[in-house]
């Protein structure tokens, strides 16, 4: 009896998680706790909400908040549709599919600095994007569009497009990997029973792909909320504020400001809270749908 | 008969999609490559060229009243005066530093003499030293081989740590229900939620205290933090997609759990594991922000590129540096792609 | 399939395995004495190339000491490098070439540089000594100085001729008129006012403010400042709307998107040297005070307090400040204003020496000069932000009135170090 219990205890899968937990305890929890404590204390180390109050009263923070939400929703939706379509298409083996896969993966390998140079040299009024559009006759070379003067919503849309160019392959890969497990016969069975393409997609592909889709979207949303580098490389600080861009601005540019550290840490906690809430909502909603589907 | 127009239609759509994808990906990259080969003078010309140039159409004019020479470069249908000088070495230096054209003083003197004896501007062709930007980059980036190995080491460790720790967690998350399984998987996500920009500051202080400062391994530790969670989530979603019945069937036939894992589950999840290793590799390879804080004498390649050409006001050298950085990661992506691809449609269920 | 997996894993093990011995070898090859310079100067690759190819080998040939040069892109990067070494207690840097605006935190916050016991021979400019000399001790010896100047595409000159003004004696009002005329005739804004966050907008404004008679910048609501902001606002239509996303004017000038700018000497030179015949360089314009005004900046060289190669570092400082070496560096990586009277007294007439002379005339002439006052404010990035907001508001068409500037002044004062 005793022996059985001991074997059961040692066979418990939790043991396999111990290394991960130790790793995170060592390298993640400590800095994170110090960040959280900093965010809830004032200069003298006394507990207070002052940091949060101060931040929420700033206009740039509200703009950053709005921009971040717009960016996250816009990029998540656009990237999901494109990546899913691309993954489904690439999953059908065709003549150059191998080559096309490699081509679509290239932007992912670009270092962030290179992405910055690539797009910045394009977005100048006399950059390559306008050169190309002029050579197609789509733009008047005497008075080309000044992309860099875009602000607010237009700038966010521009950033969504650039971000999509860079991260689309990484979303696609996850979906493509999920499709590997996908039994072609299911789809074919659907066809035999007279389902059209859309129905097959909705009733057969989506449910089977669900864990993968959820993973891909969650990871994407978490990354999208934390957008900053691309915005800073294209427009610089302050022009198109995002939440994490505010953190970087506090850490990088106004390093010695009275509240720079505190603000950076407090915004990180806010960002983490936002992501946590939206991910839980997303998980709950996507979980509920599954239940609903089962009942029907 | 009725199939024909439909087939033609789908073929056209197919080719259109192919062309759109290829051009949206390749076009920006072509322009980018061209910039990496451009001289300082060419870097900002409008309209921008899609392919690099090999030479300049130019004219050399002798100005009798000042006894000086003017170099004119072709721009559109006209010629634009760019440099006027009396001095041979000044002219030669200008060609080298601004045009990527290598001309010895003797060659310049010869051109000057010819121009002096011509009534109107002397048409000349200046041949570009095509790889000049890359050569300059390697002159500036001392210890680039060392940096390359540092990068490989950091990337290798990152992949190892993330795959082992993340893969195991992913499998457990997918296969077992235990008391805290949901808490565990959500807290893995929380790790990714905390913006790394803010965390790196206290983390670096901590790592310095562990005496790991300025090592590739310390970098890998930092890179692995978000990547373990990423790997765990990707692999667990894939493991969830692999039916448990399959594993059970194998175990019925007497296979141990480990054997089942190695022969059935692991091969099926292989593409996802490979995909995760690609993320880990790229996260480590392309980072310069963490490396900037955590290394000093042993920079990674990305940091070296950033340090040497990052502050240039003209984008040609930074582009060349980025291409140098890009080549290894493209090779890696290419290898990885084969592994993702290999299992296409071959999954036997 | 199993095979491919094995090769895949094998590749990694080999890579990591391969890396280690090479790594060790690379470290093992460092013999002889080697010093390391961390520098805020020579940010441009062309400048680095010159130093690495022409200057450092000379020093190695003379003394047998090898030198490594590491360039940091900006102040916050410099602080990161210093902070890391301070916290680990392992000082791998021996010499620091720092901008005068970072000298104070380097000395006071990080205590990274030691005072000179023996000041190298020569007559140096004293304009930066309030930062380089602290508590009566000299921590940095100045290397160079730079000022603001006007750079214009020759295509803009016919419009100036039409107005009948002389570019070498231009006033700010005339410049504004010029910019407006170009906008009127071409329909395009042709003046670039680079204002990327954390960069130069402050100093561009300061040049105008000083020329209008401000004795102290940063400032917002003095009569001189009001006039200065009004002047910039009067050019609004002629300023590139993308200016807040631009760090240096190089790209705008080279693509001819912009024709005119008043900017930092060293960066303006980058566009000028690309095609010297296309551009004309002139001193910074004259303001309402009847004088020119500019912020000046400069770099100094200092020895790291924790350096383990102090004797070698001292040798290098002595070498770098030698007349022939410093002149060559100033000429070929600038042209910049050399810090030593022994050099400036011997300048010749070629184009680069002429730019040096022009800068020197602005520096030592009846110009109204002020300094980057980093030490007087809690955080300089926030002071910069105030100025960046002004240009942003000007471009957005906001009225820059007394009330607006009073509010800015109040914010500025709240940032002061008590």
mmCIF file of C-alpha atoms in Angstrom, chain A residues 5 16 26 78 81 85 88 129 140 144 148 152 155-156 161 204 228 231 237 250 288 292 295:
data_model
loop_
_atom_site.group_PDB
_atom_site.id
_atom_site.type_symbol
_atom_site.label_atom_id
_atom_site.label_comp_id
_atom_site.label_asym_id
_atom_site.label_seq_id
_atom_site.Cartn_x
_atom_site.Cartn_y
_atom_site.Cartn_z
ATOM 1 C CA UNK A 5 1.313 5.437 -2.926
ATOM 2 C CA UNK A 16 8.249 17.103 -14.664
ATOM 3 C CA UNK A 26 14.944 32.052 -10.226
ATOM 4 C CA UNK A 78 -5.908 40.974 -40.099
ATOM 5 C CA UNK A 81 -7.346 35.942 -41.572
ATOM 6 C CA UNK A 85 -5.765 31.546 -45.516
ATOM 7 C CA UNK A 88 -4.630 26.404 -45.664
ATOM 8 C CA UNK A 129 7.480 52.904 -51.882
ATOM 9 C CA UNK A 140 2.485 61.765 -59.351
ATOM 10 C CA UNK A 144 4.208 62.069 -53.753
ATOM 11 C CA UNK A 148 5.834 59.970 -42.502
ATOM 12 C CA UNK A 152 -3.272 59.015 -35.201
ATOM 13 C CA UNK A 155 -0.281 55.978 -38.462
ATOM 14 C CA UNK A 156 -1.687 53.033 -36.486
ATOM 15 C CA UNK A 161 0.480 46.758 -42.132
ATOM 16 C CA UNK A 204 -14.562 20.354 -39.637
ATOM 17 C CA UNK A 228 6.713 49.431 -29.408
ATOM 18 C CA UNK A 231 6.580 52.242 -33.831
ATOM 19 C CA UNK A 237 9.026 58.228 -29.525
ATOM 20 C CA UNK A 250 10.698 56.218 -19.651
ATOM 21 C CA UNK A 288 -18.051 28.623 -24.114
ATOM 22 C CA UNK A 292 -22.473 25.578 -27.223
ATOM 23 C CA UNK A 295 -24.936 20.985 -27.216
#
